[in-house]
Short mmCIF file of C-alpha atoms and ligand atoms in Angstrom, two decimals:
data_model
loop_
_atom_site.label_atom_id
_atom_site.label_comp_id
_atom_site.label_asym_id
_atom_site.label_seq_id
_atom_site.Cartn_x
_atom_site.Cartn_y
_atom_site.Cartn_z
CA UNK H 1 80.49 -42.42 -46.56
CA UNK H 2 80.45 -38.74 -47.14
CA UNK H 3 76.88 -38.83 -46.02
CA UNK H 4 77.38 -40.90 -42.76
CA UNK H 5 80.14 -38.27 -41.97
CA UNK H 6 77.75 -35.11 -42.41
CA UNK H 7 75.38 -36.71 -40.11
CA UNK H 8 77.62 -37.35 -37.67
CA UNK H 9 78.84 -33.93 -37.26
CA UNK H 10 75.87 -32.61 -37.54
CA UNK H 11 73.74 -34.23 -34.86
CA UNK H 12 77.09 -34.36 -32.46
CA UNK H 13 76.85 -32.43 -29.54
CA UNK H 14 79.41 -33.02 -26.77
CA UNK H 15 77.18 -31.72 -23.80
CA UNK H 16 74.38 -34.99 -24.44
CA UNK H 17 77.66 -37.00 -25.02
CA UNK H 18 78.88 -39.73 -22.59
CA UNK H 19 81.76 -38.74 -21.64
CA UNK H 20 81.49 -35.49 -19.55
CA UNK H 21 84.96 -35.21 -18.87
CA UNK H 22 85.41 -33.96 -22.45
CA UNK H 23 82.69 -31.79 -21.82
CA UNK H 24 84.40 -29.95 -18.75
CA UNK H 25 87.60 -29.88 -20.46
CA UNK H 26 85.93 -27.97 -22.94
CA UNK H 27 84.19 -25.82 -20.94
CA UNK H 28 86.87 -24.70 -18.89
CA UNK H 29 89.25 -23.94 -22.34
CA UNK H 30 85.63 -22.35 -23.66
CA UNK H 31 85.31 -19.65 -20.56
CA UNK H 32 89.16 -17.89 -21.64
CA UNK H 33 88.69 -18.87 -25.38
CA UNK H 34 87.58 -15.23 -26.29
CA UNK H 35 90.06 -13.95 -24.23
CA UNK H 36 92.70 -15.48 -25.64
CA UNK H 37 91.81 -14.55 -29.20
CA UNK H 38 91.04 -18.22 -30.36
CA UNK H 39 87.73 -17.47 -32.34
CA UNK H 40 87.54 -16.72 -36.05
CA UNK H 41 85.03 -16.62 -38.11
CA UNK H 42 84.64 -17.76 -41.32
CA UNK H 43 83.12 -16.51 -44.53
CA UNK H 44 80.73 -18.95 -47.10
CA UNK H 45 79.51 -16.82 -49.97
CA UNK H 46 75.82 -15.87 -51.40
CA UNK H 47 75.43 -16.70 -55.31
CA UNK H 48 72.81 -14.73 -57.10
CA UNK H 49 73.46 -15.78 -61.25
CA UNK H 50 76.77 -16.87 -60.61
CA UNK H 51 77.84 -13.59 -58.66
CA UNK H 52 78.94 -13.22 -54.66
CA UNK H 53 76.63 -11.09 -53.29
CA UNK H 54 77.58 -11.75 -49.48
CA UNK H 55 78.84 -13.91 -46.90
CA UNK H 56 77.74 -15.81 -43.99
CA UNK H 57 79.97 -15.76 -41.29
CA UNK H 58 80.15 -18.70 -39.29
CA UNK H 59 82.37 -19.26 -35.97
CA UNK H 60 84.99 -21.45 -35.52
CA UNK H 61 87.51 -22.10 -32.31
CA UNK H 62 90.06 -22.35 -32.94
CA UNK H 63 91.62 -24.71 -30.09
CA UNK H 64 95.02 -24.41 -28.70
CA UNK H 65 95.60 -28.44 -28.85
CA UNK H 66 92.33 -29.85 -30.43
CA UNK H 67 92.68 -27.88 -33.55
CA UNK H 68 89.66 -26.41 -35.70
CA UNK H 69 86.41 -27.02 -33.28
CA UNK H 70 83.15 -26.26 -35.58
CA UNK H 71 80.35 -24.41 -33.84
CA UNK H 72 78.11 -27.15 -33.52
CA UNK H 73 80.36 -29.20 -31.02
CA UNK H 74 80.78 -25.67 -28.29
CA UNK H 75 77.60 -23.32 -29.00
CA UNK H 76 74.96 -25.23 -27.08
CA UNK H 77 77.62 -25.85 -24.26
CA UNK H 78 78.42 -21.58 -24.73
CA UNK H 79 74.65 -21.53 -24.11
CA UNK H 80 74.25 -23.39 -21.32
CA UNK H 81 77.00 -21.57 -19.61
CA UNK H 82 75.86 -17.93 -20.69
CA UNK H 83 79.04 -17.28 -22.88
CA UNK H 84 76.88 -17.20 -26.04
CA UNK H 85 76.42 -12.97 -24.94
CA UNK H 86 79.89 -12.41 -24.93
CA UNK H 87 80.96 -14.54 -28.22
CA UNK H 88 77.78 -13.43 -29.89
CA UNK H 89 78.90 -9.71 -29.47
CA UNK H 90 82.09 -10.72 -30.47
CA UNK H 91 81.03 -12.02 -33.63
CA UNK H 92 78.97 -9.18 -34.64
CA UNK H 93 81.31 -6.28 -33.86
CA UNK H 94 84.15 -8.83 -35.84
CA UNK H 95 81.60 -9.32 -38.68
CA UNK H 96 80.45 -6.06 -39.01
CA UNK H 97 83.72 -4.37 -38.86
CA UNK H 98 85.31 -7.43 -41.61
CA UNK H 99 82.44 -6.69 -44.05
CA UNK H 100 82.77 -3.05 -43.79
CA UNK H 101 86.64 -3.48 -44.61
CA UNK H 102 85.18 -5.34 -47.89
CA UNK H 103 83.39 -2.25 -49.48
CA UNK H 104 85.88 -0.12 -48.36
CA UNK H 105 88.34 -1.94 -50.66
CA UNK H 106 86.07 -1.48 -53.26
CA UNK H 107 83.75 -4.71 -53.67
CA UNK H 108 80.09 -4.74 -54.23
CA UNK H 109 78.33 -6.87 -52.10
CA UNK H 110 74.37 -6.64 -50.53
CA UNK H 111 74.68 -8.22 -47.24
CA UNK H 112 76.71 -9.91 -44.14
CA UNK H 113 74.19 -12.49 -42.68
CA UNK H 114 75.37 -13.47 -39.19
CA UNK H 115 73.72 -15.87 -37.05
CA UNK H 116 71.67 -15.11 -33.46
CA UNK H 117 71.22 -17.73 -31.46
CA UNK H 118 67.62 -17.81 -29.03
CA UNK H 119 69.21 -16.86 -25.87
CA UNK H 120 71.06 -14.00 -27.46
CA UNK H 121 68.03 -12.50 -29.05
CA UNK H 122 65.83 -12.87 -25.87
CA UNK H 123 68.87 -11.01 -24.23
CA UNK H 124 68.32 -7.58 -22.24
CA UNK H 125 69.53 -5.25 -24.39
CA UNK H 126 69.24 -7.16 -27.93
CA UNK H 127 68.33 -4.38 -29.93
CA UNK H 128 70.94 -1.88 -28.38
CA UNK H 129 73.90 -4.76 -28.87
CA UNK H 130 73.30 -4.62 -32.17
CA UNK H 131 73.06 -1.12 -32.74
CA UNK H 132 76.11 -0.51 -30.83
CA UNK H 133 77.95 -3.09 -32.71
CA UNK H 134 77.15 -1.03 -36.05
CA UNK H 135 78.21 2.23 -34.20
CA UNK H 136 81.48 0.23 -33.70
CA UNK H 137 82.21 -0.97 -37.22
CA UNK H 138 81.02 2.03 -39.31
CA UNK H 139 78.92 -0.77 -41.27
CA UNK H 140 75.43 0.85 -42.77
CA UNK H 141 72.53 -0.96 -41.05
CA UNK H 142 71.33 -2.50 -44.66
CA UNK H 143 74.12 -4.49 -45.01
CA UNK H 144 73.78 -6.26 -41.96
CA UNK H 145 71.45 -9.40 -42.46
CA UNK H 146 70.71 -11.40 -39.37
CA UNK H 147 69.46 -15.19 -39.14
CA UNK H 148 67.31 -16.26 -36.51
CA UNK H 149 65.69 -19.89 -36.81
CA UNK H 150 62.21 -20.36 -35.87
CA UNK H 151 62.50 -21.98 -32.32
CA UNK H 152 63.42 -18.22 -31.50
CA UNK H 153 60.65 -17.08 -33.37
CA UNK H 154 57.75 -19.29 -31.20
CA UNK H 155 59.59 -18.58 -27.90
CA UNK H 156 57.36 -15.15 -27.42
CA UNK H 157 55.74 -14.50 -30.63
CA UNK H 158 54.20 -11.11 -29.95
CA UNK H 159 58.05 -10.47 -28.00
CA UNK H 160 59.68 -11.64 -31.58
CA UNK H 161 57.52 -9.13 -33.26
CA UNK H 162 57.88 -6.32 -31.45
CA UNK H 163 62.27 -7.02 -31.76
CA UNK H 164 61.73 -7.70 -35.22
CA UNK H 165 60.09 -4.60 -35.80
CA UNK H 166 63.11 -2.72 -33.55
CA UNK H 167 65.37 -4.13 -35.68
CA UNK H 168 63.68 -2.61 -39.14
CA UNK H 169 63.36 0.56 -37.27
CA UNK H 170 67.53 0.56 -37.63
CA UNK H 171 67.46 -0.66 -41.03
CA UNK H 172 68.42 -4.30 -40.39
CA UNK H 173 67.28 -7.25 -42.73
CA UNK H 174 66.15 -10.20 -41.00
CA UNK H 175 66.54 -14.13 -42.14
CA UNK H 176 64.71 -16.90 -40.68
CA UNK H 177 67.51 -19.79 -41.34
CA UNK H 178 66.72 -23.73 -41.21
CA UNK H 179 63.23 -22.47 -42.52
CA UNK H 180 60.82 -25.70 -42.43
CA UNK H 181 62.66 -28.05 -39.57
CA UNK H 182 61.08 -25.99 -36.85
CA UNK H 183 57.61 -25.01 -35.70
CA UNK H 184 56.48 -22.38 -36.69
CA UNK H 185 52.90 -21.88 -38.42
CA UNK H 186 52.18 -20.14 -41.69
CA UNK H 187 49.41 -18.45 -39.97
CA UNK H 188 52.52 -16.53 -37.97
CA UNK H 189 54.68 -16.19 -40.89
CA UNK H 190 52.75 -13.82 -42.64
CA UNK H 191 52.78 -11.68 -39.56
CA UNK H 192 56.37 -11.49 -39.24
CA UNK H 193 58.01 -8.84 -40.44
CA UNK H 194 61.08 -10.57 -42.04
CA UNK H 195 63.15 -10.09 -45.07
CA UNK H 196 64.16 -13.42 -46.78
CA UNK H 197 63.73 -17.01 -45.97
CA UNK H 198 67.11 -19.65 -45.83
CA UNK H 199 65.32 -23.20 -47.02
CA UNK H 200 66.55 -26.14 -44.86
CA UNK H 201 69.55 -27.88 -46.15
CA UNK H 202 67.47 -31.33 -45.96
CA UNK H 203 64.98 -30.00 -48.66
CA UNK H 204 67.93 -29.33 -50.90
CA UNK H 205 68.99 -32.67 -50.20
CA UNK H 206 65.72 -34.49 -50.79
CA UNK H 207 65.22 -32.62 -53.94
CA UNK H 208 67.26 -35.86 -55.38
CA UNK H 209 64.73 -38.04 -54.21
CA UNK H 210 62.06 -37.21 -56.51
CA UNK H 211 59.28 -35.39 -57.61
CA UNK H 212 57.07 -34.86 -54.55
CA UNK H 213 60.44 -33.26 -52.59
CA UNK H 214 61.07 -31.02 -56.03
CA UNK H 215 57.25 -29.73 -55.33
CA UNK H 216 58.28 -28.74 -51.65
CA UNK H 217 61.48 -26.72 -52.35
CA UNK H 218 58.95 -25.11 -55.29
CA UNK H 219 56.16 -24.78 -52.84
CA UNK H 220 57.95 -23.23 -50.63
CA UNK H 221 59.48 -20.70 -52.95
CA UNK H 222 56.40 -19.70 -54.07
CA UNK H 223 55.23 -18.98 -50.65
CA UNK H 224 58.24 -16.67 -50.10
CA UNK H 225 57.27 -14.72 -53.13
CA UNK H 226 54.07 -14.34 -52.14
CA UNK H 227 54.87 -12.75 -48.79
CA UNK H 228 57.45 -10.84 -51.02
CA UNK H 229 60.83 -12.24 -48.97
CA UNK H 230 63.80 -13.62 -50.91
CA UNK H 231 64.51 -17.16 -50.25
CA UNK H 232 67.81 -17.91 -49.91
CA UNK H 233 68.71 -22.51 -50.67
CA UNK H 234 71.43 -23.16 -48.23
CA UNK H 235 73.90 -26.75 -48.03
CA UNK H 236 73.92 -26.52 -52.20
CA UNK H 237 76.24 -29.43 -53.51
CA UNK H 238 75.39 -30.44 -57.01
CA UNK H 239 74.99 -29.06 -60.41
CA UNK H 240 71.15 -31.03 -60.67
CA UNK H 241 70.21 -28.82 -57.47
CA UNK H 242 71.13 -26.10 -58.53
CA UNK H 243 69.57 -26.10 -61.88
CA UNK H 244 66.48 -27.46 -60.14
CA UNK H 245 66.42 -24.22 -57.62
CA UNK H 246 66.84 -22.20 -60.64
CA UNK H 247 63.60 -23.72 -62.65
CA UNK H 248 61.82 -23.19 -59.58
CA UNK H 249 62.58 -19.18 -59.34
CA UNK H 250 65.15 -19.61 -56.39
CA UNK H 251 67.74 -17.14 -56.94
CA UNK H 252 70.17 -17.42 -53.91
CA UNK H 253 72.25 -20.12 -53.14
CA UNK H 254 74.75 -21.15 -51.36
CA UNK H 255 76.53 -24.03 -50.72
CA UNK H 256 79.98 -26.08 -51.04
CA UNK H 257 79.04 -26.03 -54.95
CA UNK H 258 80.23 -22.48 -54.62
CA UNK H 259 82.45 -22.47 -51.95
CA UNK H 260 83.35 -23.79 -48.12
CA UNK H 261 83.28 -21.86 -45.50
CA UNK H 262 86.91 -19.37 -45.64
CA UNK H 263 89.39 -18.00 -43.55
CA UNK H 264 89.10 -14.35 -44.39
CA UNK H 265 91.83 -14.17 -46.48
CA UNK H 266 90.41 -16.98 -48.68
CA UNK H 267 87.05 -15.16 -49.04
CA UNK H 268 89.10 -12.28 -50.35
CA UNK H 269 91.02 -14.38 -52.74
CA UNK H 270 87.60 -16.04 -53.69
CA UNK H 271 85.97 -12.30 -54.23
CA UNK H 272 89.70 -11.16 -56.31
CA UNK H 273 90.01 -8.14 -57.38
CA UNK H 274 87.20 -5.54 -56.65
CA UNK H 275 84.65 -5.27 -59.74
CA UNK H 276 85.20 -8.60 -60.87
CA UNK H 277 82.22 -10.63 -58.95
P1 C2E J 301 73.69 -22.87 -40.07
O1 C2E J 301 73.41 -21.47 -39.68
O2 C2E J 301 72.57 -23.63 -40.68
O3 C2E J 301 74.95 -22.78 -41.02
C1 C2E J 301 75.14 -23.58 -42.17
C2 C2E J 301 76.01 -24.76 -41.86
O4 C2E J 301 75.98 -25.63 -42.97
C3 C2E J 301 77.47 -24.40 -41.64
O5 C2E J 301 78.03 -25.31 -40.71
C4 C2E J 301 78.07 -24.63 -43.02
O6 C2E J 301 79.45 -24.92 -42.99
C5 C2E J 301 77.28 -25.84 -43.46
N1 C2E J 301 77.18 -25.94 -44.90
C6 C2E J 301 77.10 -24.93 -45.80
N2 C2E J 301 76.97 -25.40 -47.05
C7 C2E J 301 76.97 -26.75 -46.95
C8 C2E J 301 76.87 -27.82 -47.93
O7 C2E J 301 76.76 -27.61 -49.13
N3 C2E J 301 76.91 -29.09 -47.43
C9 C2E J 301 77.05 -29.34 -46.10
N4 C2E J 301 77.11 -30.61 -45.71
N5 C2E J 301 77.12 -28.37 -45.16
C10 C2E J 301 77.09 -27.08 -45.59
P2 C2E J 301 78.90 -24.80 -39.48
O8 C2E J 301 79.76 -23.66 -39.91
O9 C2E J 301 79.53 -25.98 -38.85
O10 C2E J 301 77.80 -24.21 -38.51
C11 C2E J 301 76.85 -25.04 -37.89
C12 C2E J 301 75.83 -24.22 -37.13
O11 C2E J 301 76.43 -23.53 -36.03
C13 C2E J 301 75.20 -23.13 -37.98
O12 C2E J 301 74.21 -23.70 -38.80
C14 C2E J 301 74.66 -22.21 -36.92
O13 C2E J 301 73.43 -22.68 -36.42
C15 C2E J 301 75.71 -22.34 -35.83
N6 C2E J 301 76.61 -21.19 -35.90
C16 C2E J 301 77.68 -20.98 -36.69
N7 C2E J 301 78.26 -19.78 -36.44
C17 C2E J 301 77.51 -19.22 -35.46
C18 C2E J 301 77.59 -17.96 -34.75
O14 C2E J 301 78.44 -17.09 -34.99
N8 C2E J 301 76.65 -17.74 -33.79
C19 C2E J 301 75.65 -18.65 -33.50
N9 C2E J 301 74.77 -18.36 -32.55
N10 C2E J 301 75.55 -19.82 -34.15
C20 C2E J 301 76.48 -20.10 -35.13
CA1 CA J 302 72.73 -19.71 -40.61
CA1 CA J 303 70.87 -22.73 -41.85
CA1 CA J 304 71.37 -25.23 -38.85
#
């Protein structure tokens, strides 16, 4: 089933897998990959009332023989083996400069949201990668939106706060994604200074089992209001979500209701012509 599938991919991760000779083959393509030009990123858009207000980019490889290789099957390997600095650079300066491109053609659009991973945000230099990556692009610091899950949030709380705090210094908005699979305590949240919140796709997902998972999502919301950050429902699928997310004051969604993940091109063909979204 659809389902089965999702869970597979999700939870798959070829450096706990058995066989380790896929795992070097990977890793040796994985250490020339960015050399040889093979990553892309691709673009999932941001619905506020029915209009694309931004894009998440997310990283694919895009493998000589193996094809499309989603993130989730070479990040935590990239990680292990440090390359996670120089993709992650890679992706911002390639974000940055891509969304920049999109105003200049003339759409309106709030935000790019790009993902850190923990080791890049505990990097030397964090705060100065970033900035130089804006430098690079020519993108204003308010457009850039970055999401940072939790686990990198109660690594070094007071070192998260003072980075965070860098990072508004700049102008940069700030996203804790996955919010509610990781650890963190609402006694810290309200001492973070963040921008908007991305729910957990399984909450979205559990909405269709009933009443008590409805009062989570809405529970959650209301938090977010309360500490004044826009929530943001990610993995989005049906029609009955998102009409629940809207009776509980959501008012950002995204998810293959609206759109995959898109090749560049795609994302402009999904925006049309500037003015129209
Ligand atoms: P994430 O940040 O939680 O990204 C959302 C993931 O959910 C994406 O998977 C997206 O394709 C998928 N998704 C979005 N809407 C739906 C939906 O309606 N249904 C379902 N079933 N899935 C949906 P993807 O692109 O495979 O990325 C997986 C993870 O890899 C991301 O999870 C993120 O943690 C990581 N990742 C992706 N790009 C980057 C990157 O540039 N840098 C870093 N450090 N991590 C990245
Ligand atoms: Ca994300
Ligand atoms: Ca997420
Ligand atoms: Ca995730």
């Amino acid at each position: 089933s659809a389902k089965k599938q999702r869970n597979h991919y999700e939870f798959f991760r070829p450096s706990d897998a058995a066989d380790s000779a896929e795992r070097l083959f990977l890793e040796s393509d994985l250490t020339a990959a960015l050399g040889r030009g093979e990553f892309e990123l691709y673009y999932q858009p941001q619905i506020r009332h029915g209009s694309i207000i931004g894009f998440e980019a997310l990283l694919r490889w895009n493998h000589p023989t193996r094809g499309l290789i989603p993130p989730a099957s070479f990040i935590p390997l990239a990680e292990q083996r440090g390359h996670i600095l120089g993709i992650g650079n890679w992706v911002l300066v390639t974000a940055c400069r891509q969304f920049r491109d999109m105003l200049e053609q003339g759409h309106t659009l709030e935000h790019i949201a790009v993902n850190i991973s923990v080791s890049q945000f505990y990097q030397l230099h964090f705060v100065r990668n970033i900035h130089n990556a804006l430098i690079e692009s020519g993108l204003e610091p308010h457009y850039l939106q970055l999401e940072i899950t939790e686990s990198a949030a109660m690594k070094n709380v007071p070192y998260f706060i003072d980075t965070l705090n860098e990072l508004h210094k700049l102008g940069i908005k700030i996203a804790i994604d996955d919010f509610g699979t990781g650890y963190s305590s609402f006694n810290y949240l309200s001492q973070f200074p963040l921008d908007a919140l991305k729910i957990d796709r399984s909450f979205i997902w559990n909405m269709d089992k009933g009443d008590k998972h409805v009062s989570v999502v809405g529970g959650i919301i209301l938090m977010a209001s309360a500490l004044q950050l826009d929530v943001v429902a990610e993995g989005v699928e049906t029609q009955e979500q998102a009409q629940l997310l809207e009776e509980l004051g959501c008012t950002v969604a995204q998810g293959y209701l609206y759109g995959r993940p898109l090749p560049l091109r795609e994302a402009y063909a999904l925006l049309g012509e500037p003015g129209q979204h």
